[in-house]
Coordinates of C-alpha atoms in Angstrom, one line a residue:
Chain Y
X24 CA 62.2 38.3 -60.5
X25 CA 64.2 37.9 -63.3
X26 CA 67.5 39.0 -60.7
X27 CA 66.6 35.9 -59.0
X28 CA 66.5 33.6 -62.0
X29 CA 70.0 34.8 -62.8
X30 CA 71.1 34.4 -59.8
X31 CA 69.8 30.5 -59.2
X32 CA 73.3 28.9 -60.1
X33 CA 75.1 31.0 -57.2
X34 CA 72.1 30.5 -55.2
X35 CA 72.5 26.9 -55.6
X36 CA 76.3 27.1 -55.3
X37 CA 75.5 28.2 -51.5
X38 CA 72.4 25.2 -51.2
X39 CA 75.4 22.7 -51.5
X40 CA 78.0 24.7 -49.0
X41 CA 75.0 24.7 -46.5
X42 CA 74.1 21.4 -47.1
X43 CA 78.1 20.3 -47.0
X44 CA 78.5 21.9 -43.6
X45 CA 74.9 20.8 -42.0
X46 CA 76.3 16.7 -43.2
X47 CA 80.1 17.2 -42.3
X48 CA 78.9 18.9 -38.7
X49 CA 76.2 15.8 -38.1
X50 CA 79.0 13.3 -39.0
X51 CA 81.6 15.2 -36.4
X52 CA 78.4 15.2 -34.0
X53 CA 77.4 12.0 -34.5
X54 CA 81.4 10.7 -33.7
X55 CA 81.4 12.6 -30.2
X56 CA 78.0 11.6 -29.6
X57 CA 79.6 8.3 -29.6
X58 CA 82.3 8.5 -27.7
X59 CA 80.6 10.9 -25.5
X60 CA 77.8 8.0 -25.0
X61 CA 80.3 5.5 -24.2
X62 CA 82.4 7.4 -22.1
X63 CA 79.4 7.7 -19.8
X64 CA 79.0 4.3 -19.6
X65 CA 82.0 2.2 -19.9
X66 CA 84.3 5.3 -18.5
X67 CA 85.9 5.7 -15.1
X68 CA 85.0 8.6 -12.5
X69 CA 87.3 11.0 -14.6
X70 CA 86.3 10.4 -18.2
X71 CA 82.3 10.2 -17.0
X72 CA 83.3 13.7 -14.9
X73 CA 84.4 15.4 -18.5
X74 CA 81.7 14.3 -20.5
X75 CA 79.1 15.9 -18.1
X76 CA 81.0 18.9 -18.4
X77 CA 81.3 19.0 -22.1
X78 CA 77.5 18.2 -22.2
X79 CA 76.3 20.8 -19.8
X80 CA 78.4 23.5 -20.6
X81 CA 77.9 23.0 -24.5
X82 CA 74.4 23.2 -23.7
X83 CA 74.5 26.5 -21.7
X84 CA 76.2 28.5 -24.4
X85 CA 74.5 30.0 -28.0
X86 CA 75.4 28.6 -31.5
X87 CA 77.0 31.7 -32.3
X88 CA 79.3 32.7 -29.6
X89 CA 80.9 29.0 -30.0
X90 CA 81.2 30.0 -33.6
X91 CA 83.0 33.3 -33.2
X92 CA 84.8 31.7 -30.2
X93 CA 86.0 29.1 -32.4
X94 CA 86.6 31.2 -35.2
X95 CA 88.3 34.7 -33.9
X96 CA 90.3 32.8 -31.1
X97 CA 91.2 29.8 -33.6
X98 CA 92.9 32.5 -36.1
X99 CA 94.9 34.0 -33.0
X100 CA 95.7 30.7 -31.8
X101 CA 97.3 30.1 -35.7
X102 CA 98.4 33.4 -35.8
X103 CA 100.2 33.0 -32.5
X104 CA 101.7 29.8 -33.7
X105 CA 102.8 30.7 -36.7
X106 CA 104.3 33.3 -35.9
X107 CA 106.4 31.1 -33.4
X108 CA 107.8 29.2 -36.4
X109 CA 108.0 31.8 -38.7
X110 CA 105.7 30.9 -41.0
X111 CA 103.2 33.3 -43.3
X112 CA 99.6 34.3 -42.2
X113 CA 97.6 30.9 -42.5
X114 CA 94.2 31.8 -42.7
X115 CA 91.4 29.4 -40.4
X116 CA 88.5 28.4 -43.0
X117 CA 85.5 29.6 -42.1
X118 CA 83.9 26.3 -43.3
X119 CA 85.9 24.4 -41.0
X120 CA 85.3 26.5 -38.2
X121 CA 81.4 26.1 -38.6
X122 CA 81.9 22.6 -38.8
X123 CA 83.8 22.2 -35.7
X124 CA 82.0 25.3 -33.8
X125 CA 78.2 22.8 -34.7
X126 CA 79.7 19.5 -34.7
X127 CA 81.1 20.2 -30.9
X128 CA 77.7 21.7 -29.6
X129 CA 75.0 18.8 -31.4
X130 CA 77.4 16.2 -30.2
X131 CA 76.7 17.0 -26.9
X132 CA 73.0 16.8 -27.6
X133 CA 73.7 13.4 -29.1
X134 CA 76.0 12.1 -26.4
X135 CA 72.6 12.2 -24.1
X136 CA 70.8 10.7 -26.9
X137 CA 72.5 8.2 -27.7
X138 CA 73.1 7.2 -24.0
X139 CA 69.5 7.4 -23.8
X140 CA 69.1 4.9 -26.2
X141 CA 71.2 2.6 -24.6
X142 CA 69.8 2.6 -22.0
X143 CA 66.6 1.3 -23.7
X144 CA 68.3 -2.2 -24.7
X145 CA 67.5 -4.6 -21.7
X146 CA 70.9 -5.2 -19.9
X147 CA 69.7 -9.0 -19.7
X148 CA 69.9 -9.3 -23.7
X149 CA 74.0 -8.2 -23.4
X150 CA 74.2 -10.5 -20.7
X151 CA 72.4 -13.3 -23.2
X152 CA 74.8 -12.7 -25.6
X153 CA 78.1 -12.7 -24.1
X154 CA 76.9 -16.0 -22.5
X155 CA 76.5 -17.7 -25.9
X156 CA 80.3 -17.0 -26.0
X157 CA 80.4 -13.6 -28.1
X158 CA 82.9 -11.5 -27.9
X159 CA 81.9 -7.8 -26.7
X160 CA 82.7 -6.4 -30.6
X161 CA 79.8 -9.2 -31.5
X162 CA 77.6 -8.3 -29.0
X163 CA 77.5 -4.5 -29.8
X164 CA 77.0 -5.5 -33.3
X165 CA 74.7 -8.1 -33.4
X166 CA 72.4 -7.0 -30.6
X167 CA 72.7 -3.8 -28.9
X168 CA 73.4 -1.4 -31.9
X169 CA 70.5 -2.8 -34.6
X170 CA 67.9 -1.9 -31.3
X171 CA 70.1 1.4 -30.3
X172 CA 69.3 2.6 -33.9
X173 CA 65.9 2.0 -33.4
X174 CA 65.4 3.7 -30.1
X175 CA 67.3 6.5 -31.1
X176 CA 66.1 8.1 -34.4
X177 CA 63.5 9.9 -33.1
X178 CA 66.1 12.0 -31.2
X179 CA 68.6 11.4 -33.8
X180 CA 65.9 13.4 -36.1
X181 CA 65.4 16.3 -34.4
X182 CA 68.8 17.0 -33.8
X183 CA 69.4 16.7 -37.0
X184 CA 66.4 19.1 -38.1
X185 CA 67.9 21.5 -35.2
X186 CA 71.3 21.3 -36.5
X187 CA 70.5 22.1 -40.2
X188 CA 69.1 25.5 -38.9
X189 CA 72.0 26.5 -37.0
X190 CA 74.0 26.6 -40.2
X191 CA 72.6 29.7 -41.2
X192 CA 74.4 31.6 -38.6
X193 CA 78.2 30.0 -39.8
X194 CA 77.3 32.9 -42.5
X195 CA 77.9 35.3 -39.8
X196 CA 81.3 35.3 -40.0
X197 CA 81.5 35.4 -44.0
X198 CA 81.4 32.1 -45.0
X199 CA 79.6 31.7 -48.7
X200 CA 76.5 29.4 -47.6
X201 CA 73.2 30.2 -48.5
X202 CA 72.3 33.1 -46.2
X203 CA 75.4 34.5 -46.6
X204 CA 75.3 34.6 -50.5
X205 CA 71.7 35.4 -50.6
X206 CA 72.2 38.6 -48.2
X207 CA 74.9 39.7 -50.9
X208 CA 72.9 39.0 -53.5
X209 CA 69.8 40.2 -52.6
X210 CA 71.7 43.5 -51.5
X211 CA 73.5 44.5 -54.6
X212 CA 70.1 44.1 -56.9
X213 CA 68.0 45.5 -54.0
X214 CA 65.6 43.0 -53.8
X215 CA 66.3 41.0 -50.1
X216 CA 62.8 40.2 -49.7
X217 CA 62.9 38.4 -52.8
X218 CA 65.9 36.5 -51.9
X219 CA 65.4 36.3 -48.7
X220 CA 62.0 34.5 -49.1
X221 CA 63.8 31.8 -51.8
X222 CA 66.2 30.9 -48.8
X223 CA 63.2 31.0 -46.2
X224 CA 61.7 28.0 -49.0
X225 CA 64.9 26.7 -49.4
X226 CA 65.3 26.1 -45.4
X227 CA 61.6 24.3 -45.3
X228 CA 62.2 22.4 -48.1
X229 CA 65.1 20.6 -46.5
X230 CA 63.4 20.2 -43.4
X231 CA 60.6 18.3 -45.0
X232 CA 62.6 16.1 -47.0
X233 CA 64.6 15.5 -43.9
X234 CA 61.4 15.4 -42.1
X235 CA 60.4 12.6 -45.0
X236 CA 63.4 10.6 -44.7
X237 CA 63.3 9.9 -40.7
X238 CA 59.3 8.9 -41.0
X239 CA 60.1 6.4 -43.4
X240 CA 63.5 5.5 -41.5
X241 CA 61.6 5.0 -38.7
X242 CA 59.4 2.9 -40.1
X243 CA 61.9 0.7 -41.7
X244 CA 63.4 0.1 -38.4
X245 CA 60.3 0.2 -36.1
X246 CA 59.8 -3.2 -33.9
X247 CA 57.6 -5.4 -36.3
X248 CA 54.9 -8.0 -35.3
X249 CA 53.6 -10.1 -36.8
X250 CA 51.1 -9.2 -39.9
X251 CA 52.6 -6.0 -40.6
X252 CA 53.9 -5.1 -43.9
X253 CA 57.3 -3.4 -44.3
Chain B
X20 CA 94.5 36.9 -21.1
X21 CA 93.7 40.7 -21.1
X22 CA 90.5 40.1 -18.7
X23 CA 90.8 43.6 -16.9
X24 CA 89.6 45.1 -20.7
X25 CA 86.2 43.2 -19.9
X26 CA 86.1 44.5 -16.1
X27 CA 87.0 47.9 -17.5
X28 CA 84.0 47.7 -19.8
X29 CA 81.5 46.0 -17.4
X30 CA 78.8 48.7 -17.7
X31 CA 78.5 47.8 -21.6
X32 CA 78.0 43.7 -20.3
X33 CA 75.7 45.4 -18.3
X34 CA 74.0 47.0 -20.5
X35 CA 73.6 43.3 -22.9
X36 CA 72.5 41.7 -20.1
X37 CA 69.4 44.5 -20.1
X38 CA 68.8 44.4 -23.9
X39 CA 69.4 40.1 -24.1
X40 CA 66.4 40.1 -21.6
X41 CA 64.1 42.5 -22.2
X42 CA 64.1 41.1 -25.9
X43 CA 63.7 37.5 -25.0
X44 CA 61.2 38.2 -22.1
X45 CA 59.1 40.5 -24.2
X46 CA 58.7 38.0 -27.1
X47 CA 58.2 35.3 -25.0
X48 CA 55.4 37.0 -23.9
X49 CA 54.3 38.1 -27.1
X50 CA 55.2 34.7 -28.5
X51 CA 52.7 33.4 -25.3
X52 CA 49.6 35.1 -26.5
X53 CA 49.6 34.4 -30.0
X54 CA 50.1 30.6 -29.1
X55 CA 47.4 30.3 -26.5
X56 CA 45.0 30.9 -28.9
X57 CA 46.5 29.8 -31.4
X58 CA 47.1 26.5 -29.9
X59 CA 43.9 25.9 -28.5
X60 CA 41.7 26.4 -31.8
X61 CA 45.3 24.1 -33.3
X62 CA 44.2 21.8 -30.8
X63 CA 39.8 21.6 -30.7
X64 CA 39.2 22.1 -34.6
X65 CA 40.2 21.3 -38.2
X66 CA 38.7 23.9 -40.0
X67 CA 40.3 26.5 -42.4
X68 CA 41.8 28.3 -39.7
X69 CA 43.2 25.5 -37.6
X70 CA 44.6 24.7 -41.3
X71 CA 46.1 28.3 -41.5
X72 CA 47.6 28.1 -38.2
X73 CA 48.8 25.0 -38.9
X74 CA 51.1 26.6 -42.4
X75 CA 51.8 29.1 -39.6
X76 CA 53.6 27.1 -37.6
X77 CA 55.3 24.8 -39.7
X78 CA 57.2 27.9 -42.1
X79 CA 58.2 29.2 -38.5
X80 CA 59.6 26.3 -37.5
X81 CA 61.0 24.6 -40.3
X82 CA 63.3 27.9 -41.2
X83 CA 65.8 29.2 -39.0
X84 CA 65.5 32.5 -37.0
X85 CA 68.6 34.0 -38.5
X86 CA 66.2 33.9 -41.8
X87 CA 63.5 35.0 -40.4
X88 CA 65.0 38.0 -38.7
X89 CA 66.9 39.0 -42.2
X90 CA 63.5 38.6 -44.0
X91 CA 61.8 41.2 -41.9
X92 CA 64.8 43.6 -41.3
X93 CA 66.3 43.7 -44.8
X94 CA 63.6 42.3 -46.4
X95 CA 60.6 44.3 -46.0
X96 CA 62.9 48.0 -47.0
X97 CA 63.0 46.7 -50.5
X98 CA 59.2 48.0 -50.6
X99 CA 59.3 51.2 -51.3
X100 CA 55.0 51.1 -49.9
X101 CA 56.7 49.8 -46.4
X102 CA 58.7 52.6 -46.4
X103 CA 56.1 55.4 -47.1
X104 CA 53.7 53.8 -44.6
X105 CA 53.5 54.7 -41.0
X106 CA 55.1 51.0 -39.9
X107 CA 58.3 52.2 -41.1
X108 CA 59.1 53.9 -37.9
X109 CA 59.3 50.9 -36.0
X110 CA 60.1 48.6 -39.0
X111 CA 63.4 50.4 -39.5
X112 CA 64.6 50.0 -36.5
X113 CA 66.5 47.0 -35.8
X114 CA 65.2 46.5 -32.6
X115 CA 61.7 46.4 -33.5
X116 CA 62.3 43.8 -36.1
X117 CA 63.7 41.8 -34.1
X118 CA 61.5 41.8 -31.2
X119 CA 59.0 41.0 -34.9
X120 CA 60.8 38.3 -35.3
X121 CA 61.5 36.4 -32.1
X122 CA 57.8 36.9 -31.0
X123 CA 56.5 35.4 -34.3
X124 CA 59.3 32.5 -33.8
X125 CA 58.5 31.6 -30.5
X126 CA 54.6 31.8 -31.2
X127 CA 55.5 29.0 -33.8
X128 CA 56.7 26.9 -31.4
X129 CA 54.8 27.6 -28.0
X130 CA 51.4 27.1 -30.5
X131 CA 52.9 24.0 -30.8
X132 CA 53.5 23.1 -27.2
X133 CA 50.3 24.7 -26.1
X134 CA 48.2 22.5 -28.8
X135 CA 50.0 18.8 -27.4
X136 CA 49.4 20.1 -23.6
X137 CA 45.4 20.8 -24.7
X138 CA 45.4 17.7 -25.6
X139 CA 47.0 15.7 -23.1
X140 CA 44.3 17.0 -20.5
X141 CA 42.3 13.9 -19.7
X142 CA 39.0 13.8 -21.0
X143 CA 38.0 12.8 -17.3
X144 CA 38.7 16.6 -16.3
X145 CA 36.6 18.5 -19.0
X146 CA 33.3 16.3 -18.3
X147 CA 33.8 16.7 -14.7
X148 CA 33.6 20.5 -15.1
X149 CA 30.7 19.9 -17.6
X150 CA 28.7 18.0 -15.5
X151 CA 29.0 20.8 -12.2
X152 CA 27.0 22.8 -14.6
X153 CA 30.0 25.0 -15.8
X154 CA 29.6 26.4 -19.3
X155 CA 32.6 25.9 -22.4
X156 CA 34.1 29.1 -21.5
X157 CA 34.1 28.7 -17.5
X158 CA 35.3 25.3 -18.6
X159 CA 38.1 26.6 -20.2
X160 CA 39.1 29.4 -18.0
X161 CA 38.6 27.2 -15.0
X162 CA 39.8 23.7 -16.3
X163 CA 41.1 23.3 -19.0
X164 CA 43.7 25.9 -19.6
X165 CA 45.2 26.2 -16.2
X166 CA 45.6 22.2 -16.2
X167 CA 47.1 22.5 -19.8
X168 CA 49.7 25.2 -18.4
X169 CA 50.6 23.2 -16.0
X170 CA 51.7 20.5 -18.1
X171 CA 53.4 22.6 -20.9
X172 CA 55.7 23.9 -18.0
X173 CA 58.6 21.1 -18.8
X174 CA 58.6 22.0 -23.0
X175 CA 58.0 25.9 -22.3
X176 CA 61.2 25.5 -20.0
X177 CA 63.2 24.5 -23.0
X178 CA 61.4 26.9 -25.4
X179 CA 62.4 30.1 -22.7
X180 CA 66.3 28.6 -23.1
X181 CA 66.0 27.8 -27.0
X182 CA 64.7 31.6 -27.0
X183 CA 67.3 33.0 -25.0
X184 CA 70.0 31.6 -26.5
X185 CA 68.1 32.1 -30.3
X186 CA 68.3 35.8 -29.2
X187 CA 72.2 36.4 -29.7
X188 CA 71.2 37.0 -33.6
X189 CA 70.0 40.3 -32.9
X190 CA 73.3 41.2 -32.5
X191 CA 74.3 40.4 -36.6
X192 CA 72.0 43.5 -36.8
X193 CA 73.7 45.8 -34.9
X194 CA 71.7 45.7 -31.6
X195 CA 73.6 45.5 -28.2
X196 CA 72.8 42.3 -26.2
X197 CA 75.4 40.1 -24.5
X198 CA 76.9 38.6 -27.4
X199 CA 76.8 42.2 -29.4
X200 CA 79.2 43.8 -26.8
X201 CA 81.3 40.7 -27.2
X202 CA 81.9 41.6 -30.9
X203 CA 82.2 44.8 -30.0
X204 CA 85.4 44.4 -27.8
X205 CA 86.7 41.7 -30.4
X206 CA 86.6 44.9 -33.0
X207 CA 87.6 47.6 -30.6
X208 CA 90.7 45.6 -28.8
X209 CA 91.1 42.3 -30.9
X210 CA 89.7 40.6 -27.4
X211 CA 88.6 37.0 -29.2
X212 CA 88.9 34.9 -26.1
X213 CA 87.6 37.4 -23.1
X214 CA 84.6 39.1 -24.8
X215 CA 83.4 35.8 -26.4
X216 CA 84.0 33.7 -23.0
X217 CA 82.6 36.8 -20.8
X218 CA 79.4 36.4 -23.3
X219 CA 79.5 32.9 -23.2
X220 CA 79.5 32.4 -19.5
X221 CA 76.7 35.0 -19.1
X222 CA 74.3 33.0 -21.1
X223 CA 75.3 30.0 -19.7
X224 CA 74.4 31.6 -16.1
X225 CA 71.3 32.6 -17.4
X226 CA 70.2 29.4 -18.8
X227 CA 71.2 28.0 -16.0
X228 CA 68.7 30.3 -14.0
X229 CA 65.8 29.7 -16.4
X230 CA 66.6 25.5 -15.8
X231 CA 66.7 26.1 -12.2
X232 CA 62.9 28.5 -11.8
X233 CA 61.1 25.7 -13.8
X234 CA 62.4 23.3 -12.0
X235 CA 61.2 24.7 -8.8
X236 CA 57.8 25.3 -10.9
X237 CA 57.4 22.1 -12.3
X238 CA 58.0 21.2 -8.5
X239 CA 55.0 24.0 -7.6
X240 CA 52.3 23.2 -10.2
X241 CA 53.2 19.4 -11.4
X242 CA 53.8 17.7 -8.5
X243 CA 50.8 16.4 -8.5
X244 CA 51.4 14.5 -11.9
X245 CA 54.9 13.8 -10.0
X246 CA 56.7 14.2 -13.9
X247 CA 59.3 16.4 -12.1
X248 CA 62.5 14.9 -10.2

């Protein structure tokens, strides 16, 4: 026990790296869930055909292959380039590589949920809007995206609670994030199950305060009638 | 593009193919008869053991699997009682912990589904089988559960996929499946792009597959309810 309590500052140290990557990849999700979402609606034949692709085949293929895809093929990529203009040996981050490896699969998850969602706002309301004379900037900001936040949390949550799990196997290919210190750690004093159990608490604590954050969320931006309190 | 390397070396895909399947079929199944009981005492009481479950369920699947693997296969040799008892023939082998592991994962979450499809049988159903004279347990072999299997098919779909591709972990801990005989041609010949994309395709077949037989499932048992396209 007392191995553990020394090691709570590294410990800690990976928390925040796992933490980092889980936000930076929901951010870089949330962008081509986006664009993905829009390009299957406003897009032409071509631009709708490869966001289907990008969704389905994202969604046939394992966290960690895309990971070490991204990650062993990214440094030969580099390493092919570089050596093409003579530079050194640039080394791909392994952070980076997570991020783009989980941003690029949950994005897909979010391009469908975010279409979804859209597809919840009643086409007559748009119609409403740009009839009062607003511009199509206006309309998406004043009445389809306050509802498209609404109808899409729920979805937007559980990816999110998804997501954060998949972290834990960026630490597969080295990189310093909870598991990945904790397996070191808990190696070297030869107590795993120890550590192991911290990061097992670790893990469940975010997912409740996650889990805590989207109930009230939710509530803040549920549809409110009359009489109820916020 | 050194493809031939992968064609040279298509017994050892092979071979993955066996192991990514027989692992996620066998703890599905496993998974499948700790959650039907599970799920229906989750879903009839609130007593100390629906409670129990309940902590069950939730550490299983509010922690991710990569954890939960480590914890048994790492974990449990710190003990030095583990590793006197009997269990330590199967619990040092890396394929028994993580058949452990996935079946206790996927218990977590079929409980889950199993205890929301309990309880979306109408009402209507049960006291209809009640009032034929049928007792609780003819009940619930006759009525209840296959009606609540039948409408679990669409989430237990996504559960067999979420399983299959939750599976590629076993291969951080040495075991063979698809995605382990992708890393091992990345170490052997430096093949990044053709072992990963081989292994990547192959599960993406194989979900396919699984997406495809509950379709035509959901199209067998549900079409009655009409929830499948």
């Amino acid at each position: 026990m007392e191995n553990l309590i020394e090691y709570v500052p590294l410990l800690l140290r990976g928390a925040v790296t796992t933490l980092a990557l889980a936000l930076v990849s929901l951010a870089l999700a949330t962008l081509l869930g986006g664009l993905g979402a829009m390009g299957r609606i406003n897009g032409g034949r071509i631009v709708r055909a490869i966001v289907f692709t990008y969704t389905t085949i994202v969604r046939g293929v394992p966290d960690l292959v895309l990971i070490l895809l991204i990650y062993f093929g990214g440094q030969r990529l580099i390493n092919l380039a570089g050596k093409a203009v003579g530079l050194d040996y640039v080394e791909l981050s392994k952070f980076w590589a997570g991020v783009a490896a989980i941003g690029f699969i949950y994005g897909a998850y979010l391009t469908e949920t975010f279409r979804g969602a859209y597809m919840t706002v009643p086409a007559g309301q748009r119609e409403a809007a740009m009839s009062m004379g607003m511009r199509p900037f206006q309309v998406l900001r004043a009445v389809t995206l306050p509802q498209l936040i609404r109808f899409a949390l729920p979805g937007y949550a559980n990816v999110w609670q998804v997501l954060i799990k998949s972290t834990a196997v960026v630490s597969v290919i080295g990189l310093e994030d909870l598991v990945g210190l904790a397996n070191d750690a808990g190696k070297s004093v030869r107590e795993p199950f120890l550590f192991f159990t911290a990061v097992f608490f670790t893990y469940l604590f975010f997912t409740w305060v996650s889990q805590t954050i989207f109930n009230y969320a939710e509530r803040r931006y549920a549809l409110k009638e009359h009489g109820d309190a916020v | 593009m050194r493809f031939d390397l992968v064609l040279d070396n298509w017994h050892l895909f092979a071979g993955g193919m066996w192991m990514t399947l027989q692992l996620t079929m066998l703890s599905l199944l496993i998974g499948f008869c700790i959650a039907l009981p599970f799920g229906m005492i989750r879903a009839k009481s609130n007593g100390i053991g629906s409670k129990l479950i309940n902590a069950y369920v939730y550490a299983f699947r509010g922690t991710p699997l990569l954890v939960q693997l480590y914890l048994i296969y790492y974990g449990l040799s710190q003990f030095e009682w583990v590793r006197d008892s009997f269990a330590w023939v199967v619990l040092r082998e890396a394929w028994w912990c993580a058949l452990i592991a996935f079946s206790l994962n996927s218990g977590a979450y079929a409980t889950e589904i199993i205890r929301g499809a309990v309880q979306s049988v109408p009402a209507g159903e049960l006291e209809a089988a009640k009032s034929l004279g049928m007792s609780p347990f003819k009940v619930n072999r006759l009525v209840l559960i296959p009606s609540a299997l039948r409408r679990a098919l669409p989430q237990y779909g996504n559960e067999v996929v979420f399983m299959l591709h939750g599976s590629v972990v076993a291969s951080v801990i040495t075991i063979q499946d698809i995605l382990g005989v992708g890393r091992t041609l990345n170490a052997r010949y430096y093949l990044a792009y053709e072992g990963f994309l081989t292994a990547a395709a192959l599960y993406m077949a194989l979900a396919f597959v699984v997406v495809f037989a509950f379709r035509q499932l959901e199209k067998r048992y549900l079409g009655h309810l009409k929830i499948s396209r």
